[in-house]
């Protein structure tokens, strides 16, 4: 692929986040790499995506202590030089031999060299494109890194476009939830409010504090929220907010947003929404699909579980294997951030769907 075509793909990915996987593959091919990791790093926030070929190893890295403590992050990422850099541009060869990240993580997995660039996003995050190369293939030549520099301005512009579109998508999402009577906000990995609808700002339970950080008016609920955000990061959570001052009691829900290129750039990390206790109804399949990116089959199984169904009963009534139902339910758990059916019912049972049969939380 020539440079012009790759540049076109970069701008297309800015608008269609699913295209980033292909762009990351093309960048890796130009550097003789096995794949590219794209991530946004900031205090209390780390979001990422990668080439499909290296996703498993990249996920290992993200789950390891090395994601927060490695020489690349200390030496290369903060430079913000307007060019692609290799390991050897900031780290001495002898340091690489002794560094635990290279010695104990990268090399046992066949990796060991990279070429990448850091871009400062409009939100102040570090947007990093890191092309990974096998250790056996040797360090990335300086001329290879220089050849990649022609793409850096386009990657930077695409990052800005993607971030702006991500903000618009967040605003549209909470506006759509308002139409079905759901007070909602989108929260970033820094725990600040990216977008909020009028229902949640007017409910009396939700506040936007200093630096746009999300807060709750109920001190006990707010303490639980802040502790969860600081300790558990983007894990899902449901918890009560007590009635006070004439306003009703709510159940607050935090749902992690799935990692996609758009979320990497915009900073959107979690959906926060409230359901009023005692007024809930089982959500329609269409609402479930929209809220959690469920397939029609997953949404149908979820709806049936919320309505009191069991795996065996659903399988029997719909003439499918119980293993099929369990597989769909497992996918639903992953997308909604829960681990058990009881948690799923607690999480979704209070979403109100006009015209749906009653289902108390």
XYZ file of C-alpha atoms in Angstrom:
361
model
C 0.000 0.000 0.000
C 1.379 3.411 -0.936
C 1.584 6.338 1.495
C -1.429 8.142 0.038
C -3.721 5.187 0.604
C -2.536 4.776 4.185
C -3.126 8.467 4.869
C -6.654 8.120 3.508
C -7.207 5.154 5.832
C -5.976 7.155 8.817
C -8.592 9.866 8.240
C -11.265 7.272 7.599
C -10.433 5.636 10.947
C -10.893 8.989 12.676
C -14.555 8.828 11.660
C -15.062 5.040 11.656
C -13.207 3.668 14.717
C -13.441 0.086 13.516
C -10.911 1.031 10.823
C -8.119 1.629 13.351
C -7.223 -2.072 13.433
C -6.357 -1.949 9.736
C -4.362 1.267 10.131
C -2.386 -0.256 12.991
C -1.595 -3.287 10.837
C -0.413 -1.084 7.950
C 1.873 0.934 10.230
C 3.372 -2.252 11.660
C 4.024 -3.656 8.186
C 5.989 -0.534 7.234
C 8.274 -1.013 10.229
C 8.681 -4.770 9.932
C 6.658 -5.175 13.087
C 4.124 -7.734 14.265
C 1.487 -5.192 15.238
C 0.773 -1.794 16.746
C -0.638 -0.784 20.132
C -2.606 2.466 20.316
C -3.202 3.846 23.784
C -4.154 7.001 25.652
C -2.352 7.505 28.950
C -3.034 9.996 31.723
C -3.173 9.941 35.534
C -5.872 7.420 36.540
C -6.617 6.553 32.936
C -5.304 4.052 30.437
C -7.318 3.075 27.383
C -6.056 1.080 24.480
C -6.648 -0.919 21.347
C -4.275 -2.857 19.112
C -3.730 -4.848 15.959
C -5.667 -8.098 16.182
C -2.516 -10.197 15.758
C -0.964 -8.929 18.998
C -4.111 -8.327 21.033
C -3.507 -11.236 23.425
C 0.022 -10.165 24.357
C -1.027 -6.504 24.531
C -3.799 -7.478 26.944
C -1.240 -9.321 29.087
C 0.849 -6.170 29.216
C -2.125 -3.975 30.148
C -2.996 -6.371 32.989
C 0.584 -6.498 34.275
C 2.455 -4.096 36.600
C 4.630 -3.146 33.624
C 1.840 -1.036 32.126
C 2.578 1.586 34.796
C 6.298 0.936 35.266
C 8.484 0.496 32.202
C 11.400 2.307 30.614
C 9.468 3.197 27.462
C 6.856 5.018 29.492
C 9.509 6.845 31.486
C 11.860 7.761 28.645
C 9.992 7.760 25.314
C 6.380 8.763 26.016
C 7.116 12.096 27.760
C 9.361 13.386 24.958
C 6.575 14.578 22.623
C 9.074 14.959 19.810
C 7.357 15.435 16.424
C 8.798 12.206 15.036
C 8.885 8.443 15.501
C 11.403 7.196 18.066
C 12.958 3.776 18.664
C 14.009 2.163 21.944
C 17.623 3.126 21.309
C 16.762 6.815 20.853
C 16.231 7.155 24.608
C 17.466 3.935 26.243
C 21.018 2.633 26.213
C 21.545 -0.915 24.942
C 23.014 -2.047 28.252
C 19.939 -0.731 30.079
C 17.700 -2.821 27.856
C 19.587 -5.944 28.873
C 18.974 -5.327 32.576
C 15.494 -3.781 32.517
C 12.775 -6.120 33.936
C 10.194 -5.019 31.355
C 12.397 -6.041 28.442
C 14.047 -8.981 30.168
C 11.067 -10.550 31.957
C 8.081 -9.568 29.829
C 8.924 -8.629 26.245
C 11.689 -11.072 25.380
C 10.071 -14.232 26.813
C 7.179 -13.481 24.440
C 9.452 -12.945 21.457
C 9.130 -9.151 21.504
C 11.863 -6.685 22.350
C 11.954 -3.723 19.973
C 9.589 -0.910 19.111
C 9.212 2.301 17.166
C 6.531 4.759 18.173
C 5.402 8.304 18.629
C 3.582 10.309 21.309
C 0.923 12.886 20.498
C -0.616 15.249 23.040
C -4.384 15.162 22.644
C -6.750 18.092 23.141
C -7.614 16.691 26.594
C -3.945 16.599 27.613
C -3.625 12.826 27.361
C -0.665 11.140 25.743
C -1.824 9.362 22.585
C 0.810 6.751 21.740
C 1.277 4.597 18.647
C 3.757 1.837 19.506
C 4.795 -0.549 16.732
C 6.080 -3.810 18.209
C 8.895 -5.756 16.557
C 10.212 -9.227 17.320
C 13.475 -9.402 19.243
C 14.914 -11.818 16.661
C 14.427 -9.181 13.925
C 16.715 -6.703 15.645
C 16.172 -3.033 16.523
C 14.160 -0.805 14.206
C 16.591 1.066 11.921
C 16.632 4.836 12.285
C 15.808 5.244 8.588
C 12.672 3.130 9.081
C 11.566 5.386 11.916
C 12.261 8.453 9.756
C 10.147 7.010 6.946
C 7.194 6.791 9.333
C 7.426 10.495 10.179
C 5.368 11.407 7.101
C 2.339 9.816 8.774
C 2.681 11.506 12.148
C 0.905 14.810 11.267
C -2.011 12.841 9.866
C -2.178 10.621 12.953
C -2.219 13.764 15.122
C -5.020 15.383 13.110
C -7.006 12.154 13.072
C -6.647 11.938 16.853
C -8.164 15.416 17.236
C -11.022 14.530 14.901
C -11.702 11.272 16.729
C -11.691 13.007 20.116
C -14.199 15.612 18.958
C -16.431 12.983 17.431
C -16.165 10.978 20.639
C -17.448 13.968 22.601
C -20.344 14.383 20.185
C -21.124 10.690 20.443
C -21.157 10.910 24.240
C -23.536 13.871 24.111
C -25.793 12.074 21.663
C -25.811 8.946 23.820
C -26.961 10.676 26.998
C -29.495 12.703 25.010
C -30.921 9.475 23.598
C -31.142 7.983 27.092
C -33.042 11.060 28.224
C -35.693 10.284 25.617
C -36.458 7.009 27.407
C -36.479 8.674 30.803
C -33.025 7.601 31.930
C -30.839 10.128 33.829
C -27.353 9.470 32.489
C -23.811 10.771 32.095
C -20.610 9.657 30.414
C -17.545 9.649 32.675
C -13.908 9.654 31.618
C -11.128 7.559 33.083
C -10.146 10.626 35.089
C -13.599 10.497 36.702
C -14.696 13.756 35.099
C -18.065 14.212 33.403
C -17.714 14.188 29.628
C -21.442 14.605 28.942
C -24.640 14.584 31.004
C -28.315 14.902 30.184
C -30.756 17.276 31.879
C -32.513 14.499 33.759
C -29.416 13.614 35.753
C -28.352 17.188 36.413
C -31.852 18.012 37.701
C -32.495 14.862 39.764
C -30.900 16.224 42.952
C -28.627 13.222 43.470
C -25.897 13.991 40.938
C -23.338 16.782 41.074
C -20.394 17.978 39.008
C -17.583 18.999 41.316
C -14.196 20.650 40.885
C -12.408 19.794 37.652
C -15.754 18.410 36.380
C -15.376 15.376 38.647
C -18.520 13.346 39.231
C -20.007 13.572 42.725
C -23.190 12.438 44.477
C -25.196 14.470 46.992
C -25.591 11.462 49.315
C -22.305 11.424 51.314
C -22.302 7.642 51.838
C -23.068 6.925 48.196
C -20.486 9.462 47.080
C -17.811 7.895 49.284
C -18.551 4.505 47.771
C -18.465 5.917 44.237
C -15.162 7.743 44.705
C -13.518 4.736 46.357
C -14.683 2.476 43.535
C -13.437 4.851 40.842
C -10.047 5.227 42.534
C -9.525 1.543 43.305
C -11.493 -0.500 40.792
C -11.139 1.791 37.778
C -13.614 0.930 35.045
C -15.251 -2.110 36.658
C -19.042 -2.151 36.765
C -20.938 -1.329 39.950
C -24.511 -0.830 41.210
C -25.274 0.766 44.589
C -28.124 2.631 46.337
C -28.571 6.370 46.840
C -30.831 7.182 49.784
C -33.911 9.403 49.460
C -33.388 12.896 50.854
C -34.929 16.360 50.779
C -38.042 15.304 48.925
C -36.207 13.483 46.144
C -36.668 9.732 45.699
C -34.154 6.978 46.297
C -32.136 5.792 43.316
C -29.911 2.941 42.331
C -26.740 4.202 40.650
C -25.143 2.098 37.924
C -21.662 2.271 36.451
C -21.183 0.348 33.223
C -17.763 0.183 31.515
C -17.826 1.217 27.885
C -16.278 -1.258 25.487
C -12.821 -0.368 24.234
C -12.860 0.951 20.665
C -10.731 3.481 18.834
C -13.274 6.214 19.468
C -13.225 5.671 23.217
C -9.429 5.694 23.257
C -9.383 9.215 21.837
C -12.427 10.745 23.542
C -11.656 9.524 27.045
C -15.147 8.054 27.494
C -14.742 5.230 29.994
C -18.049 4.560 31.747
C -21.772 5.097 31.450
C -23.266 6.348 34.717
C -27.029 6.251 35.063
C -29.712 6.304 37.732
C -32.882 4.283 38.128
C -35.562 5.365 40.553
C -36.342 2.666 43.099
C -39.765 1.096 42.647
C -40.528 2.555 39.225
C -38.501 0.253 37.038
C -39.644 -2.007 34.250
C -37.850 -4.652 32.256
C -36.111 -2.950 29.321
C -37.028 -3.747 25.762
C -34.614 -5.714 23.583
C -34.027 -2.606 21.432
C -32.981 -0.565 24.473
C -30.657 -3.321 25.666
C -29.008 -3.522 22.250
C -28.465 0.236 22.147
C -27.197 0.589 25.708
C -24.748 -2.280 25.803
C -23.978 -3.137 22.183
C -25.709 -6.494 22.504
C -26.532 -8.672 19.554
C -30.265 -9.347 18.984
C -29.834 -12.839 20.440
C -27.976 -11.534 23.503
C -30.598 -8.842 24.063
C -33.388 -11.421 23.821
C -31.754 -13.730 26.379
C -31.143 -10.772 28.697
C -34.757 -9.690 28.429
C -35.925 -13.200 29.277
C -33.578 -13.433 32.284
C -34.831 -10.068 33.567
C -38.393 -11.344 33.205
C -37.660 -14.300 35.464
C -36.469 -16.880 32.960
C -33.830 -19.529 33.595
C -31.168 -20.934 31.288
C -32.959 -24.288 31.109
C -36.354 -22.703 30.600
C -35.148 -20.375 27.858
C -33.389 -23.219 26.073
C -36.466 -25.449 26.251
C -38.987 -22.819 25.143
C -36.858 -21.612 22.220
C -35.641 -25.073 21.106
C -31.941 -24.311 21.566
C -29.157 -25.914 23.569
C -28.540 -24.702 27.146
C -24.864 -24.241 26.186
C -25.970 -21.707 23.559
C -27.915 -19.729 26.144
C -24.985 -19.858 28.569
C -22.612 -18.644 25.856
C -24.885 -15.701 25.037
C -25.268 -14.895 28.723
C -21.500 -15.013 29.221
C -21.095 -12.455 26.428
C -23.757 -10.266 28.062
C -21.852 -10.436 31.362
C -18.669 -9.270 29.623
C -20.421 -6.362 27.919
C -22.256 -5.167 31.022
C -19.413 -5.710 33.486
C -21.173 -8.234 35.761
C -20.339 -11.809 36.734
C -23.635 -13.398 37.786
C -27.307 -13.370 36.822
C -28.233 -11.707 40.124
C -25.880 -8.819 39.331
C -27.338 -8.533 35.841
C -30.846 -8.259 37.276
C -29.685 -5.677 39.788
C -27.908 -3.700 37.077
C -30.655 -3.681 34.458
C -33.836 -4.360 36.339
C -34.572 -0.732 37.017
C -34.308 0.616 33.480
C -37.730 1.880 32.544
C -39.119 0.972 29.157
C -42.467 2.617 28.288
C -45.194 0.034 27.810
C -43.137 -2.886 29.126
C -44.598 -5.217 31.770
C -43.676 -4.292 35.335
C -40.462 -5.579 36.864
C -39.562 -4.236 40.291
C -35.971 -3.594 41.216
